[in-house]
Amino acid sequence: MFNSLLFTVMLVVFLGILSQWLSWRIKLPAIVVMSVAGIIVGPVLGIINPEQEFGDMYGPIISMAVAIILFEGSLQLDLREIRDLGKPVFRIVTFGAFIAWILGSLTAHYVAGLSLPVAFVIGGLFIVTGPTVILPLLRQAKLKPRPAKILKWEGIIVDPIGVLLALFAFEIILFFTDESVTLQTLLLFFGAAAFATLLGWGCGRGMGWMFKKGYIPEFLKSPVLFAVVLLCFTLADEVMHETGLLSVTAMGMTLANMHIASMENMRHFKENISVLFISTIFIMLTASIQIETFTEIINPAIIGYVLLMIFIVRPLSIWLSTIRTDLSWQEKTLVGWIAPRGIVALTVSGYFASVLFETGFEDARLLTALTFALVFATVCVHGFSIGWVARKLKLANDSKPGIIVVGGNLFTRELVRALKEMEIPALLVDSSWKKVMKARQGGLSTFHGEILSEQTEYTLDMTPYETIVAGTESDAYNALICSTFTPSMGAKNLFQVASERELASSDEKLTHTVGGRILFNQTATLQNLISQLENGYVFRKTLLTDQYSYDQFKKEIDAEDTIVGVLKAAGHFEPFALDTEIAVQAGDTVVRVSSASREKEKIHQKSKKALRKNGDA
């Protein structure tokens, strides 16, 4: 009943996105969940086999998806990001890649039993990690910026380098084994690689120039860019197979370093497309694996090869290539441990397995099993361990989720002070040096700069912070801050303080469609809050217990008090917003702005009542 190509497409897409959501809910690596899902519906249950059902379209679909994913990843390679990491990154993607190639090839020959020609081809391919596996892991692990940047840059840059090394090894094999292949053929290989690089650079510069000059309208920028990416990839790939990956990487890096303002909006759109492609392609690849492959994987030689690649080859290549760099031993250890292989290794190894077998190398039939064993082992081992290893090496941001408060007025300063007292990481950000100095003199953590500036992205480490509170005197600026950070932080984590004009406005739709969530209550405007603090109001914290509930607390506080938020028993702080009701339980601490004099009067009245009771007794 469901034996149709439409059903296969639906199931692949649905399972891919379901795997992403499930991994988010149960805190498991997404690539692990996707791999397991693909294996279950493919070789285990036999529900689908995308490679057979897609037929001749299977290869081109995979190739185009990989091209888009690699291009989207290379758009993040702004050279300003690694100003302090240029040396180790360069060493890892050059010397480190070369060392990994040699050691991996020798391991494949002496341990897995492959012939030297086949071993050097697959050894070059297996140095790749790639954005399809690295970026999802980095999103989940929340590493500190330095190791995260190194892993991201290596994963994206080494992808095409690994493929080129494999192609180079294959051309050398043909040069020595096939009399029809001459030195001119080898020169053609280097020419094709140079052409692919120049083509990518030219397409990137051309698109950047057209964007800057306004020759492409905003609504067509993303579609045109996608079309040019596919054009760039296909032209290079037609000249020489697999050089298209190098071309799209060069194009993405070129655009990333032209610093075009409108690229930021398109980048978020392409990130969403990339997640969709990664999810579906992983399901397609794992669901297409033959059941016989699993019997080959349990070969002791293959298991030994995988273990040596994980525990010896990768760490050794990183440690040797980063000698005399400023990387700490903890950073070297983490980078040397994390190297999951992904889509590029699976797809390109299939191509080399077929061409090597046709050339006469019988042992090339083992490449599929060898590749899948390494991919699945590294995906699982590194996916499950990255967070634990990072925490042990103190390279993970395992502190409480922090809050960035934008604005240097009295209310924002007192809010940051209250958060600091609750041991919540809080940072006050303002472009006014005078306001920043006033907060800094009060012992608060501050950052002087424009939060919306592109430069701030490279000077302010925002990794520890998951929430932004926009509390400046300008409604439009607050809304712009929240709208700008919506793609990266999520709308539920962006808040802005209301103003008199905003709450009095009859156009309520503006509040719901532009900017962040409005804080506190209908009377708690920024002007009122500042006025209250100037007149003796203070931030107060009340611990709720089984005997003293939230309902009882709300009955006893004054009508003019403002509930700011709740410090949950788990340790994170949730601001109180108009559009939601926080679930408050015993053990939580409610934070409010309250009158100091009235609070003293309440305490005095309670004391008098207690004394009268004792006197009566």
XYZ file of C-alpha atoms in Angstrom:
617
model
C 0.000 0.000 0.000
C 2.882 2.331 0.803
C 5.284 1.013 -1.802
C 5.836 4.331 -3.566
C 8.594 6.874 -4.021
C 6.406 9.542 -2.415
C 6.104 7.437 0.754
C 9.899 6.959 0.839
C 10.527 10.703 0.509
C 7.969 11.464 3.221
C 9.375 8.853 5.612
C 12.976 9.983 5.092
C 12.152 13.644 5.765
C 9.827 12.852 8.677
C 12.287 10.491 10.390
C 15.129 12.968 9.921
C 13.315 15.845 11.605
C 11.774 13.528 14.224
C 15.292 12.338 15.080
C 16.454 15.938 15.501
C 13.543 16.715 17.810
C 13.912 13.479 19.778
C 17.624 14.068 20.302
C 16.815 17.537 21.643
C 14.233 16.137 24.045
C 16.290 13.234 25.407
C 19.668 15.022 25.214
C 21.301 12.533 22.844
C 23.545 13.355 19.858
C 21.310 13.921 16.834
C 23.604 12.036 14.460
C 23.374 8.944 16.665
C 19.570 9.036 16.690
C 19.444 9.606 12.922
C 21.828 6.707 12.256
C 19.828 4.316 14.426
C 16.530 5.426 12.834
C 17.908 4.877 9.335
C 19.249 1.423 10.186
C 15.925 0.364 11.741
C 13.727 1.359 8.768
C 16.336 0.212 6.252
C 18.373 -2.973 6.696
C 16.629 -4.132 9.919
C 12.921 -3.842 9.006
C 13.341 -3.446 5.249
C 10.646 -0.752 5.019
C 12.630 1.407 2.584
C 15.828 1.283 0.558
C 16.401 4.811 -0.792
C 19.328 3.834 -3.014
C 17.185 1.349 -4.944
C 14.007 3.426 -4.934
C 15.642 6.684 -6.026
C 17.651 4.893 -8.697
C 19.889 7.137 -10.790
C 18.769 10.198 -8.816
C 20.193 8.864 -5.551
C 23.789 9.969 -6.207
C 23.004 13.473 -7.535
C 20.588 14.169 -4.649
C 23.240 13.225 -2.088
C 25.928 15.237 -3.899
C 23.836 18.405 -4.161
C 22.790 18.167 -0.520
C 26.414 17.772 0.581
C 27.355 20.779 -1.553
C 24.701 22.961 0.108
C 25.695 21.751 3.593
C 29.388 22.408 2.964
C 28.654 25.831 1.475
C 26.492 26.809 4.442
C 29.237 25.693 6.798
C 31.918 27.644 4.932
C 29.792 30.798 5.240
C 30.736 30.714 8.924
C 34.485 30.795 8.196
C 35.161 34.473 8.820
C 38.915 34.930 9.259
C 38.312 37.430 12.057
C 37.023 34.555 14.153
C 40.443 32.895 14.400
C 42.711 35.889 14.798
C 44.167 34.231 17.911
C 43.917 30.686 16.537
C 45.361 31.072 13.047
C 48.536 29.087 13.725
C 46.990 25.971 15.303
C 44.143 25.870 12.753
C 46.618 26.130 9.855
C 48.820 23.424 11.372
C 45.880 21.054 11.918
C 44.415 21.400 8.410
C 47.845 21.000 6.737
C 50.437 19.078 8.784
C 47.784 17.400 10.905
C 45.854 16.272 7.829
C 49.041 14.958 6.195
C 50.085 13.030 9.319
C 46.570 11.590 9.672
C 46.661 10.545 6.008
C 49.977 8.702 6.306
C 49.198 7.044 9.638
C 45.654 6.146 8.582
C 46.849 4.649 5.319
C 49.528 2.521 7.025
C 46.942 1.377 9.580
C 44.533 0.388 6.793
C 47.308 -1.619 5.107
C 48.884 -3.387 8.079
C 45.798 -3.814 10.289
C 42.739 -3.886 7.988
C 44.658 -5.819 5.337
C 44.056 -3.472 2.396
C 46.608 -3.198 -0.388
C 48.804 -0.103 -0.226
C 47.120 1.655 -3.195
C 43.616 1.163 -1.773
C 44.844 2.037 1.738
C 46.272 5.377 0.629
C 43.077 6.283 -1.204
C 40.832 5.552 1.761
C 43.396 7.002 4.191
C 43.094 10.375 2.480
C 39.325 10.253 2.592
C 39.165 9.347 6.283
C 40.828 12.544 7.472
C 37.489 14.336 6.881
C 35.085 15.150 9.684
C 32.810 17.740 8.141
C 30.010 20.122 9.124
C 27.388 17.382 8.854
C 28.664 15.804 12.072
C 30.780 18.472 13.781
C 28.256 21.332 13.809
C 25.431 19.295 15.432
C 27.874 18.088 18.098
C 29.095 21.618 18.821
C 25.517 22.884 19.170
C 24.850 20.196 21.742
C 28.134 20.194 23.688
C 28.404 23.979 24.309
C 32.185 24.028 24.359
C 34.280 27.037 25.196
C 35.000 29.222 22.139
C 38.603 28.181 21.364
C 38.154 24.392 20.965
C 34.760 24.925 19.310
C 36.282 27.234 16.679
C 39.150 24.822 15.976
C 36.828 21.851 15.502
C 34.455 23.870 13.307
C 37.192 25.234 11.038
C 38.936 21.898 10.738
C 35.701 20.083 9.948
C 34.741 22.430 7.129
C 38.167 23.030 5.550
C 39.437 19.443 5.722
C 36.335 18.067 3.968
C 37.460 19.032 0.456
C 41.131 18.471 1.349
C 40.408 14.854 2.300
C 38.559 14.227 -0.928
C 41.405 15.789 -2.931
C 43.976 13.616 -1.134
C 41.927 10.537 -2.004
C 41.667 11.697 -5.630
C 45.398 12.422 -5.733
C 46.218 8.955 -4.384
C 43.884 7.414 -6.956
C 45.529 9.341 -9.800
C 48.971 8.195 -8.597
C 47.727 4.598 -8.559
C 46.506 4.919 -12.132
C 49.791 6.574 -13.148
C 51.771 3.524 -12.005
C 49.288 0.795 -12.960
C 47.631 2.089 -16.151
C 49.880 2.814 -19.109
C 47.283 5.158 -20.630
C 47.648 7.523 -17.675
C 50.593 9.883 -18.202
C 52.190 12.787 -16.387
C 49.829 15.029 -18.300
C 46.905 13.349 -16.488
C 48.447 14.193 -13.121
C 48.918 17.798 -14.191
C 45.282 17.823 -15.262
C 44.312 16.807 -11.705
C 46.145 19.785 -10.201
C 44.693 22.026 -12.891
C 41.168 20.849 -12.091
C 41.708 21.551 -8.367
C 43.008 25.028 -9.169
C 40.076 25.631 -11.526
C 37.596 24.557 -8.823
C 39.170 26.960 -6.327
C 39.195 29.869 -8.770
C 35.634 29.106 -9.860
C 34.433 29.171 -6.236
C 36.327 32.391 -5.542
C 34.960 34.000 -8.714
C 31.355 32.983 -7.970
C 31.700 34.273 -4.413
C 33.140 37.624 -5.504
C 30.552 37.959 -8.247
C 27.622 37.260 -5.959
C 29.036 39.576 -3.298
C 29.441 42.384 -5.823
C 25.863 41.952 -7.066
C 24.536 41.951 -3.487
C 26.440 45.111 -2.589
C 25.340 46.939 -5.738
C 21.711 45.977 -5.222
C 21.378 44.113 -8.526
C 19.432 41.322 -6.803
C 16.289 42.106 -4.775
C 16.070 40.857 -1.209
C 13.361 38.275 -1.918
C 15.521 36.658 -4.632
C 18.880 36.656 -2.841
C 18.568 33.229 -1.229
C 17.124 31.468 -4.324
C 19.766 33.032 -6.597
C 22.535 32.093 -4.182
C 21.319 28.490 -4.036
C 21.232 28.303 -7.817
C 24.772 29.678 -8.137
C 26.054 27.253 -5.479
C 24.672 24.308 -7.446
C 26.065 25.788 -10.678
C 29.496 26.249 -9.101
C 29.500 22.718 -7.684
C 28.310 21.058 -10.886
C 30.738 22.860 -13.215
C 33.725 21.930 -11.057
C 32.468 18.365 -10.611
C 32.046 17.906 -14.352
C 35.671 18.904 -14.925
C 36.846 16.372 -12.320
C 34.726 14.246 -10.017
C 34.446 15.484 -6.379
C 36.316 18.791 -6.922
C 32.950 20.510 -6.608
C 33.298 20.312 -2.811
C 36.438 22.419 -3.012
C 34.643 24.910 -5.232
C 31.666 25.519 -2.933
C 33.959 25.785 0.102
C 35.976 28.490 -1.644
C 32.775 30.292 -2.619
C 31.416 30.228 0.934
C 34.660 31.461 2.493
C 34.889 34.270 -0.060
C 31.393 35.504 0.756
C 31.970 35.140 4.500
C 34.985 37.449 4.373
C 33.359 40.120 2.202
C 31.259 41.122 5.264
C 28.035 41.773 3.387
C 25.312 43.000 5.737
C 22.443 41.093 4.100
C 24.302 37.766 4.335
C 23.340 37.455 8.010
C 19.634 37.095 7.190
C 20.352 34.530 4.472
C 22.743 32.625 6.737
C 19.962 31.799 9.189
C 17.723 30.610 6.360
C 20.483 28.389 4.981
C 21.167 27.004 8.467
C 17.567 25.770 8.558
C 17.926 24.215 5.106
C 21.217 22.637 6.183
C 19.569 21.007 9.214
C 16.873 19.588 6.924
C 19.453 18.227 4.479
C 21.666 16.712 7.189
C 18.664 14.991 8.748
C 17.300 13.513 5.539
C 20.638 12.553 3.959
C 21.776 10.673 7.062
C 18.537 8.689 7.033
C 18.943 7.958 3.306
C 22.529 6.753 3.660
C 22.012 4.517 6.688
C 18.726 3.116 5.371
C 20.490 2.101 2.125
C 23.142 -0.034 3.816
C 22.924 -3.728 2.998
C 22.469 -6.228 5.824
C 25.593 -8.087 4.592
C 27.644 -5.038 5.527
C 26.987 -5.662 9.216
C 28.438 -9.177 9.027
C 31.600 -7.774 7.454
C 31.922 -5.127 10.177
C 32.477 -7.714 12.926
C 35.712 -8.735 11.185
C 38.478 -8.411 13.864
C 40.719 -6.611 11.360
C 38.094 -3.915 10.772
C 37.411 -3.549 14.505
C 41.144 -3.225 15.188
C 41.480 -0.606 12.445
C 38.622 1.476 13.883
C 40.068 1.344 17.406
C 43.516 2.440 16.219
C 42.028 5.294 14.177
C 40.117 6.562 17.214
C 42.688 6.070 19.970
C 46.070 6.405 18.193
C 45.964 8.003 14.739
C 43.723 10.997 15.503
C 45.271 12.023 18.861
C 48.817 11.558 17.549
C 48.196 13.662 14.417
C 46.802 16.545 16.514
C 49.543 16.471 19.153
C 52.341 16.331 16.559
C 50.865 19.068 14.353
C 50.256 21.489 17.250
C 53.752 21.365 18.750
C 54.874 24.898 19.715
C 51.424 26.408 19.424
C 49.559 28.165 22.217
C 47.023 25.368 22.635
C 46.821 23.975 26.157
C 47.133 20.243 26.754
C 43.429 20.168 27.556
C 42.572 21.741 24.178
C 44.906 19.358 22.336
C 43.361 16.393 24.133
C 39.785 17.410 23.319
C 40.503 18.249 19.660
C 42.548 15.039 19.358
C 39.647 13.005 20.682
C 36.797 14.453 18.607
C 36.801 13.401 14.942
C 33.453 11.901 13.878
C 33.168 10.963 10.206
C 29.933 11.644 8.358
C 28.152 12.062 5.061
C 31.160 12.943 2.900
C 33.055 9.828 3.987
C 30.020 7.612 3.325
C 29.206 9.043 -0.091
C 32.697 9.443 -1.533
C 33.923 6.053 -0.288
C 31.138 4.440 -2.310
C 32.467 6.154 -5.432
C 36.049 5.029 -4.788
C 34.955 1.501 -3.896
C 33.366 1.106 -7.326
C 36.150 2.706 -9.398
C 38.917 0.864 -7.518
C 37.103 -2.447 -7.934
C 36.672 -1.773 -11.652
C 40.390 -0.940 -11.876
C 41.199 -4.415 -10.564
C 41.633 -4.013 -6.801
C 39.525 -6.829 -5.321
C 40.025 -5.647 -1.741
C 38.112 -2.436 -2.549
C 34.900 -4.350 -1.803
C 35.738 -3.984 1.911
C 35.583 -0.183 1.742
C 31.834 0.056 2.346
C 31.986 -2.017 5.526
C 35.172 -0.266 6.660
C 33.671 3.175 6.087
C 30.404 2.434 7.833
C 32.230 0.880 10.795
C 34.381 3.985 11.220
C 31.482 6.395 10.679
C 29.104 4.691 13.090
C 31.784 4.062 15.723
C 33.065 7.646 15.711
C 29.573 9.129 15.600
C 28.530 7.112 18.653
C 31.777 7.312 20.635
C 32.428 10.985 20.055
C 28.762 11.958 20.127
C 28.193 10.444 23.564
C 31.537 11.453 25.041
C 32.131 15.020 23.858
C 30.197 16.619 26.709
C 31.720 14.398 29.395
C 35.291 14.827 28.094
C 34.840 18.608 27.765
C 33.601 18.858 31.358
C 36.481 16.745 32.662
C 38.976 18.952 30.797
C 37.145 22.101 31.973
C 36.456 23.133 28.372
C 32.650 23.102 28.636
C 30.414 25.954 29.667
C 28.769 24.003 32.468
C 27.903 27.047 34.577
C 24.329 28.206 35.111
C 22.690 29.729 32.010
C 23.667 33.409 31.977
C 21.734 36.573 31.156
C 22.849 39.587 29.120
C 21.194 42.820 30.255
C 21.397 45.640 27.701
C 21.210 49.179 29.077
C 23.072 51.143 31.730
C 20.273 52.693 33.807
C 19.452 52.287 37.494
C 17.011 49.396 36.967
C 19.361 47.311 34.781
C 22.239 47.855 37.199
C 20.171 46.680 40.152
C 18.867 43.729 38.142
C 22.403 42.602 37.307
C 23.362 43.066 40.955
C 20.439 40.885 42.087
C 21.373 38.194 39.548
C 24.976 38.308 40.725
C 23.854 37.775 44.348
C 21.955 34.679 43.165
C 25.151 33.450 41.422
C 23.569 33.758 37.971
C 26.147 34.832 35.323
C 24.960 38.310 34.302
C 26.601 40.841 32.005
C 25.581 44.479 31.573
C 26.154 45.758 28.024
C 26.003 49.387 26.908
C 27.626 51.523 24.233
C 28.003 54.443 26.660
C 31.365 54.364 28.424
C 30.019 56.566 31.211
C 27.175 54.134 31.991
C 29.465 51.133 31.786
C 31.965 52.741 34.175
C 29.207 53.456 36.705
C 28.179 49.798 36.675
C 31.767 48.607 36.764
C 32.505 50.784 39.796
C 29.607 49.016 41.499
C 31.374 45.668 41.043
C 29.230 44.445 38.133
C 30.383 42.501 35.065
C 30.174 44.791 32.042
C 30.935 45.014 28.347
C 31.436 48.319 26.576
C 30.233 48.085 23.006
C 27.298 48.075 20.638
C 25.437 44.775 21.093
C 24.223 44.895 17.464
C 27.682 45.576 16.029
C 29.182 42.828 13.893
C 32.480 43.380 15.678
C 30.880 42.479 19.019
C 30.369 38.944 17.694
C 34.145 38.490 17.683
C 35.008 40.364 20.892
C 32.211 39.227 23.234
C 31.947 35.549 24.121
C 28.200 34.941 24.243
C 28.451 31.197 24.779
C 27.653 31.308 28.540
C 24.502 33.389 27.982
C 21.130 32.006 26.925
C 18.872 34.980 27.683
C 18.864 38.668 26.751
C 16.948 41.386 28.615
C 16.750 44.614 26.592
C 16.243 47.428 29.099
C 17.252 50.647 27.371
C 15.107 53.797 27.213
C 14.364 53.227 23.494
C 11.469 50.874 22.656
C 12.537 50.555 19.023
C 16.117 49.694 19.999
C 14.937 47.086 22.507
C 12.707 45.512 19.863
C 15.562 45.538 17.326
C 17.884 43.767 19.762
C 15.342 41.026 20.419
C 14.488 40.619 16.732
C 18.176 40.403 15.799
C 18.946 37.622 18.259
C 15.770 35.599 17.647
C 17.408 33.143 15.175
C 20.353 32.369 17.471
C 18.736 32.446 20.933
C 15.083 31.731 20.302
C 12.125 34.035 20.895
C 11.327 32.528 24.310
C 14.696 33.700 25.687
C 14.438 37.341 24.576
C 12.779 39.936 26.807
C 12.306 43.693 26.758
C 11.105 46.124 29.398
C 7.892 47.927 28.487
C 7.507 51.690 28.233
C 4.578 54.007 28.882
C 3.977 54.467 25.173
C 4.141 50.770 24.389
C 1.549 49.685 26.937
C -0.695 52.621 26.099
C -0.557 51.889 22.390
C -3.756 50.697 20.795
C -1.790 48.739 18.214
C -1.196 45.625 20.285
C -0.071 43.626 17.262
C 3.232 45.494 17.222
C 4.125 44.048 20.595
C 3.367 40.511 19.476
C 5.120 40.558 16.132
C 8.182 42.753 16.665
C 10.733 42.494 19.453
C 10.874 40.343 22.556
C 8.519 39.237 25.294
C 7.284 42.094 27.504
C 8.509 41.802 31.063
C 6.661 41.918 34.380
C 3.141 43.484 34.411
C 0.999 46.238 32.896
C 2.309 48.920 35.252
C 5.964 47.890 35.392
C 7.316 50.200 32.721
C 10.990 51.113 32.694
C 10.156 54.641 33.818
C 8.085 53.373 36.775
C 10.729 50.865 37.825
C 13.485 53.460 37.807
C 11.259 55.861 39.740
C 10.516 53.215 42.370
C 14.191 52.368 42.825
C 15.010 56.071 43.196
C 12.354 56.294 45.943
C 13.655 53.485 48.125
C 12.360 50.327 46.433
C 14.768 47.377 46.433
C 15.097 43.882 44.949
C 13.891 41.268 47.428
C 14.055 37.465 47.340
C 11.536 35.150 48.978
C 12.063 31.397 49.305
C 8.903 29.361 48.900
C 8.309 26.268 51.011
C 5.635 23.652 51.488
C 4.264 25.809 54.323
C 4.559 29.098 52.417
C 3.145 28.709 48.908
C 3.231 30.999 45.890
C -0.483 31.767 46.216
C 0.019 32.851 49.808
C 3.009 34.932 48.770
C 0.980 36.806 46.110
C -1.763 37.574 48.638
C 0.669 39.165 51.090
C 2.713 41.388 48.752
C 1.685 44.953 47.953
C -0.169 45.757 44.741
C 2.683 48.053 43.717
C 5.311 45.305 44.034
C 6.686 43.927 40.773
C 7.510 40.239 40.465
C 10.706 40.177 38.392
C 11.249 36.452 38.043
C 11.879 33.130 39.727
C 15.143 31.466 40.674
C 14.266 27.818 40.164
C 15.477 25.195 42.609
C 17.559 23.729 39.769
C 19.599 26.955 39.688
C 18.429 28.827 36.566
C 16.559 32.133 36.543
C 13.284 32.637 34.645
C 12.169 36.242 34.075
C 8.448 36.914 34.531
C 6.750 37.902 31.262
C 3.246 39.091 30.415
C 2.595 36.274 27.955
C 3.241 33.374 30.304
C 2.686 32.069 33.819
C 5.753 30.574 35.477
C 5.207 27.267 37.278
C 6.429 28.090 40.792
C 7.055 25.310 43.311
C 8.404 24.837 46.812
C 12.161 25.407 46.789
C 11.968 28.210 44.200
C 12.922 31.783 45.077
C 10.682 34.622 43.876
C 12.426 37.907 43.093
C 10.476 41.157 43.257
C 10.927 44.921 43.436
C 9.399 46.032 46.729
C 9.254 49.078 48.997
C 11.919 48.890 51.709
C 9.926 51.055 54.178
C 6.752 48.991 53.744
C 8.703 45.806 54.160
C 10.160 47.108 57.419
C 6.679 48.107 58.575
C 5.371 44.585 57.847
C 8.203 43.047 59.810
C 7.511 45.463 62.676
C 3.793 44.556 62.689
C 4.579 40.845 62.683
C 6.953 41.328 65.597
C 4.284 43.211 67.578
C 1.766 40.432 66.941
C 4.258 37.838 68.084
C 4.974 39.802 71.261
C 1.264 40.151 72.034
C 0.770 36.403 71.583
C 3.674 35.678 73.881
C 2.271 38.158 76.437
C -1.142 36.543 76.351
C 0.460 33.195 76.858
